[in-house]
mmCIF file of C-alpha atoms in Angstrom:
data_model
loop_
_atom_site.group_PDB
_atom_site.id
_atom_site.type_symbol
_atom_site.label_atom_id
_atom_site.label_comp_id
_atom_site.label_asym_id
_atom_site.label_seq_id
_atom_site.Cartn_x
_atom_site.Cartn_y
_atom_site.Cartn_z
ATOM 1 C CA MET M 9 39.999 -21.222 -31.046
ATOM 2 C CA SER M 10 36.321 -22.013 -31.586
ATOM 3 C CA LYS M 11 35.839 -22.645 -27.833
ATOM 4 C CA SER M 12 37.118 -19.168 -26.965
ATOM 5 C CA ILE M 13 34.881 -17.541 -29.603
ATOM 6 C CA SER M 14 31.912 -19.544 -28.342
ATOM 7 C CA MET M 15 32.689 -18.445 -24.779
ATOM 8 C CA MET M 16 32.955 -14.780 -25.840
ATOM 9 C CA ILE M 17 29.576 -14.988 -27.582
ATOM 10 C CA ARG M 18 27.975 -16.514 -24.478
ATOM 11 C CA VAL M 19 29.457 -13.856 -22.211
ATOM 12 C CA GLY M 20 28.253 -11.156 -24.608
ATOM 13 C CA LEU M 21 24.732 -12.565 -24.694
ATOM 14 C CA VAL M 22 24.525 -12.876 -20.919
ATOM 15 C CA SER M 23 25.873 -9.324 -20.476
ATOM 16 C CA GLY M 24 23.364 -7.991 -22.997
ATOM 17 C CA LEU M 25 20.475 -9.736 -21.250
ATOM 18 C CA LEU M 26 21.540 -8.361 -17.859
ATOM 19 C CA ILE M 27 21.747 -4.823 -19.220
ATOM 20 C CA LEU M 28 18.365 -5.201 -20.925
ATOM 21 C CA SER M 29 16.689 -6.593 -17.817
ATOM 22 C CA GLN M 30 18.059 -3.771 -15.660
ATOM 23 C CA GLY M 31 16.717 -1.220 -18.126
ATOM 24 C CA ILE M 32 13.215 -2.706 -18.053
ATOM 25 C CA LEU M 33 13.000 -2.840 -14.259
ATOM 26 C CA ALA M 34 14.429 0.609 -13.543
ATOM 27 C CA ASP M 35 12.588 2.566 -10.864
ATOM 28 C CA GLU M 36 11.103 5.781 -12.139
ATOM 29 C CA TYR M 37 9.817 8.814 -10.217
ATOM 30 C CA LEU M 38 6.292 9.614 -11.502
ATOM 31 C CA GLY M 39 5.375 12.566 -9.279
ATOM 32 C CA ASN M 40 3.539 12.875 -5.982
ATOM 33 C CA LEU M 41 0.129 11.538 -5.071
ATOM 34 C CA SER M 42 -1.300 14.751 -3.698
ATOM 35 C CA ALA M 43 -4.529 16.758 -3.516
ATOM 36 C CA ASN M 44 -2.523 19.972 -4.035
ATOM 37 C CA PRO M 45 -3.568 21.391 -7.441
ATOM 38 C CA TYR M 46 -0.670 23.892 -7.416
ATOM 39 C CA GLY M 47 2.247 21.553 -6.727
ATOM 40 C CA ALA M 48 4.365 21.007 -9.849
ATOM 41 C CA ASP M 49 4.854 17.319 -8.989
ATOM 42 C CA SER M 50 1.254 16.792 -7.832
ATOM 43 C CA THR M 51 -1.082 14.380 -9.592
ATOM 44 C CA ALA M 52 -3.894 16.868 -8.898
ATOM 45 C CA ASN M 53 -2.142 19.416 -11.126
ATOM 46 C CA PRO M 54 -3.299 18.879 -14.749
ATOM 47 C CA TYR M 55 -0.202 20.731 -15.976
ATOM 48 C CA GLY M 56 2.193 18.846 -13.694
ATOM 49 C CA ALA M 57 2.396 15.170 -12.799
ATOM 50 C CA GLY M 58 -1.326 14.769 -13.500
ATOM 51 C CA SER M 59 -0.982 15.769 -17.147
ATOM 52 C CA SER M 60 -2.738 13.540 -19.658
ATOM 53 C CA TYR M 61 0.028 14.374 -22.167
ATOM 54 C CA ASP M 62 3.018 13.301 -20.067
ATOM 55 C CA PRO M 63 3.975 9.798 -21.275
ATOM 56 C CA ASN M 64 4.773 8.640 -17.714
ATOM 57 C CA SER M 65 1.826 10.242 -15.937
ATOM 58 C CA ILE M 66 -0.769 8.133 -14.154
ATOM 59 C CA GLY M 67 -3.266 10.505 -15.799
ATOM 60 C CA ASN M 68 -2.266 9.502 -19.342
ATOM 61 C CA PRO M 69 -4.628 6.743 -20.529
ATOM 62 C CA TYR M 70 -2.164 5.762 -23.272
ATOM 63 C CA GLY M 71 0.977 5.567 -21.113
ATOM 64 C CA PRO M 72 2.170 2.538 -19.157
ATOM 65 C CA TYR M 73 1.084 3.965 -15.770
ATOM 66 C CA GLY M 74 -2.378 5.249 -16.721
ATOM 67 C CA ASN M 75 -3.467 2.721 -19.341
ATOM 68 C CA PRO M 76 -6.312 0.598 -17.946
ATOM 69 C CA TYR M 77 -4.842 -2.504 -19.658
ATOM 70 C CA SER M 78 -1.205 -2.159 -18.560
ATOM 71 C CA ASN M 79 0.081 -4.361 -15.738
ATOM 72 C CA HIS M 80 2.050 -1.314 -14.484
ATOM 73 C CA SER M 81 -0.998 0.955 -14.398
ATOM 74 C CA ALA M 82 -2.589 2.630 -11.403
ATOM 75 C CA THR M 83 -5.985 2.346 -13.131
ATOM 76 C CA ASN M 84 -5.973 -1.346 -14.087
ATOM 77 C CA PRO M 85 -8.066 -3.268 -11.514
ATOM 78 C CA TYR M 86 -6.043 -6.430 -12.258
ATOM 79 C CA ALA M 87 -2.547 -4.894 -12.231
ATOM 80 C CA THR M 88 0.029 -6.625 -10.072
ATOM 81 C CA GLN M 89 2.940 -4.234 -10.713
ATOM 82 C CA ALA M 90 1.234 -0.891 -10.082
ATOM 83 C CA PRO M 91 3.388 2.061 -8.938
ATOM 84 C CA LYS M 92 4.611 2.079 -5.339
ATOM 85 C CA LEU M 93 3.989 4.863 -2.830
ATOM 86 C CA TYR M 94 6.524 6.274 -0.344
ATOM 87 C CA ASP M 95 5.952 8.962 2.282
ATOM 88 C CA SER M 96 8.345 11.845 3.007
ATOM 89 C CA GLN M 97 10.321 9.649 5.439
ATOM 90 C CA GLY M 98 10.886 6.993 2.764
ATOM 91 C CA ASN M 99 8.418 4.516 4.307
ATOM 92 C CA TYR M 100 6.634 2.214 1.879
ATOM 93 C CA ARG M 101 2.893 3.036 1.800
ATOM 94 C CA GLY M 102 1.582 0.384 -0.606
ATOM 95 C CA ARG M 103 0.749 0.362 -4.297
ATOM 96 C CA LEU M 104 -1.232 3.020 -6.139
ATOM 97 C CA SER M 105 -3.675 0.541 -7.568
ATOM 98 C CA THR M 106 -7.394 0.012 -8.116
ATOM 99 C CA ASN M 107 -6.900 -3.742 -7.598
ATOM 100 C CA PRO M 108 -9.100 -4.625 -4.581
ATOM 101 C CA TYR M 109 -7.424 -8.044 -4.181
ATOM 102 C CA ASP M 110 -3.756 -7.033 -4.142
ATOM 103 C CA PRO M 111 -2.620 -7.123 -0.473
ATOM 104 C CA ASP M 112 -0.522 -3.950 -0.990
ATOM 105 C CA SER M 113 -3.157 -1.998 -2.930
ATOM 106 C CA ILE M 114 -4.573 1.190 -1.433
ATOM 107 C CA SER M 115 -7.921 0.010 -2.869
ATOM 108 C CA ASN M 116 -8.004 -3.221 -0.855
ATOM 109 C CA PRO M 117 -10.492 -2.467 1.964
ATOM 110 C CA TYR M 118 -9.085 -5.324 4.067
ATOM 111 C CA GLY M 119 -5.397 -4.696 3.386
ATOM 112 C CA ARG M 120 -2.826 -2.874 5.449
ATOM 113 C CA PHE M 121 -2.669 0.111 3.062
ATOM 114 C CA GLY M 122 -6.334 0.302 2.043
ATOM 115 C CA SER M 123 -8.318 -0.416 5.200
ATOM 116 C CA PRO M 124 -10.013 2.614 6.762
ATOM 117 C CA TYR M 125 -8.989 1.187 10.150
ATOM 118 C CA SER M 126 -5.255 0.737 9.497
ATOM 119 C CA SER M 127 -2.974 3.502 10.751
ATOM 120 C CA GLU M 128 -0.840 3.017 7.604
ATOM 121 C CA SER M 129 -3.746 3.501 5.195
ATOM 122 C CA ILE M 130 -4.405 6.511 2.993
ATOM 123 C CA ASN M 131 -8.100 5.812 3.637
ATOM 124 C CA ASN M 132 -7.824 6.366 7.408
ATOM 125 C CA PRO M 133 -8.542 10.055 8.156
ATOM 126 C CA TYR M 134 -6.959 9.658 11.609
ATOM 127 C CA GLY M 135 -3.836 7.833 10.409
ATOM 128 C CA ALA M 136 -1.688 8.196 7.301
ATOM 129 C CA GLY M 137 -4.603 9.748 5.376
ATOM 130 C CA ASN M 138 -5.096 12.586 7.856
ATOM 131 C CA PRO M 139 -5.744 15.753 5.787
ATOM 132 C CA TYR M 140 -3.825 17.855 8.337
ATOM 133 C CA ARG M 141 -0.572 15.926 8.038
ATOM 134 C CA GLN M 142 1.943 17.791 5.890
ATOM 135 C CA ASP M 143 2.875 14.726 3.824
ATOM 136 C CA SER M 144 -0.637 13.266 3.530
ATOM 137 C CA PRO M 145 -1.947 12.868 -0.021
ATOM 138 C CA ASN M 146 -5.298 14.149 1.285
ATOM 139 C CA ASN M 147 -3.865 17.519 2.395
ATOM 140 C CA PRO M 148 -4.790 20.100 -0.305
ATOM 141 C CA TYR M 149 -1.723 22.180 0.640
ATOM 142 C CA GLY M 150 0.729 19.360 1.300
ATOM 143 C CA ARG M 151 3.381 17.607 -0.744
ATOM 144 C CA GLY M 152 1.875 14.102 -0.715
ATOM 145 C CA TRP M 153 3.620 10.782 -1.289
ATOM 146 C CA LYS M 154 6.161 9.888 -3.958
ATOM 147 C CA ILE M 155 4.973 7.607 -6.737
ATOM 148 C CA ILE M 156 7.648 5.222 -7.973
ATOM 149 C CA GLY M 157 6.985 2.971 -10.943
ATOM 150 C CA GLU M 158 8.919 0.260 -12.644
ATOM 151 C CA ASP M 159 9.573 1.179 -16.232
ATOM 152 C CA GLY M 160 6.588 -0.264 -18.064
ATOM 153 C CA SER M 161 7.987 0.118 -21.571
ATOM 154 C CA PRO M 162 8.911 -3.029 -23.518
#
């Protein structure tokens, strides 16, 4: 009898840990990285995704994605789990990060997503960062790229 109770407790603990870990690592839509100040989901809109009052905004310095000390933050230069960027086709476009050493950071001048010479970089005005492309974050009338973050709450 005690072996079956012990086994039930173990199964319950393992199940609880799996549920908890899935909740912590859930992907979360944070808005669009965009220069469009009128788009509701744009980070350039201070009343939309760029709001400093939205708890999940990259513009909120007290939230997990805007706090300069959070490992999930777009503004922490040492963050390793910054939000991910995806274009309108669903292609991965790197991490929205100020970390110049992260290979996937859009702030890494030598990386695939940060180099001004890479066709996949937001910093290349003739490639992915072209201000005339409809889905470019640099287009002031466009939609921009989706920002997806892992839930940074404990």
